[in-house]
XYZ file of C-alpha atoms in Angstrom:
91
model
C 92.529 144.422 82.363
C 92.800 147.191 84.967
C 90.667 149.883 82.542
C 88.691 146.965 80.905
C 87.924 145.819 84.422
C 86.898 149.792 85.868
C 84.521 150.188 82.430
C 82.793 147.252 83.291
C 81.685 148.438 86.722
C 81.289 151.895 85.067
C 78.511 150.847 83.039
C 77.716 148.492 85.553
C 76.614 151.904 87.130
C 75.113 153.348 83.854
C 73.017 150.799 83.961
C 69.121 150.383 84.921
C 68.840 146.855 85.802
C 67.672 145.458 88.346
C 69.616 142.832 88.784
C 71.417 142.482 91.733
C 74.860 143.837 91.512
C 75.850 141.644 93.968
C 74.723 138.533 92.953
C 76.621 138.720 89.535
C 79.879 136.743 89.075
C 82.095 140.014 86.562
C 81.081 142.435 89.707
C 83.631 140.299 92.295
C 86.087 140.060 88.969
C 85.944 142.480 88.004
C 86.714 143.786 92.489
C 89.157 142.025 93.070
C 91.053 141.993 90.003
C 91.695 146.204 90.771
C 92.221 146.072 94.407
C 95.013 142.690 93.177
C 96.511 146.251 90.127
C 96.196 148.168 92.579
C 98.091 147.425 95.384
C 100.534 145.132 93.741
C 101.637 147.696 90.349
C 101.442 150.817 93.363
C 104.301 148.288 95.237
C 105.910 147.157 91.992
C 106.432 150.341 91.245
C 108.211 152.233 93.532
C 110.013 149.004 95.039
C 113.442 150.078 93.468
C 112.643 153.394 94.865
C 111.713 152.167 98.336
C 114.905 149.957 97.935
C 117.523 152.135 97.719
C 115.598 155.115 100.461
C 113.983 152.411 102.331
C 115.080 148.827 102.728
C 114.442 147.880 105.760
C 110.360 149.204 105.336
C 110.782 147.812 101.952
C 111.868 144.740 102.174
C 108.785 144.154 105.180
C 106.329 145.531 103.179
C 106.816 143.945 100.243
C 105.643 140.262 100.424
C 102.476 140.698 103.179
C 101.813 143.105 100.639
C 101.888 141.179 97.727
C 100.628 137.869 99.922
C 97.819 139.348 100.949
C 96.380 141.282 97.601
C 96.729 137.698 95.655
C 94.402 135.756 98.775
C 91.589 138.960 98.817
C 91.655 138.183 94.906
C 91.511 134.634 95.111
C 88.641 135.360 97.905
C 86.868 137.632 95.880
C 86.772 135.086 92.597
C 85.537 132.603 94.956
C 83.093 134.871 95.657
C 82.466 135.086 92.262
C 81.927 131.607 91.034
C 79.914 131.189 93.964
C 77.058 133.908 93.508
C 76.995 132.432 90.761
C 75.199 129.031 91.523
C 71.648 128.140 91.792
C 71.184 125.718 95.186
C 67.512 124.208 95.059
C 66.299 123.869 97.756
C 64.983 119.899 98.724
C 62.574 119.387 100.918
């Protein structure tokens, strides 16, 4: 997932498209996924080391980091779904 998200963002960077990138839902999805996995992979990869050497820090940091990354992922997903909607102007 991380690899394909990074490839998509790289391809969008290299493309000659004139469409605004912030209006593309896949951009927001990929950014959210990359941030989520960057935080959780680093935390879960080092958790045993942190817990063995710094148990107070590991207990204090793990839950807010996981919740914060989940909240950011959901915010970016919501932005992605909302930016793809076409709103009609009445009047």
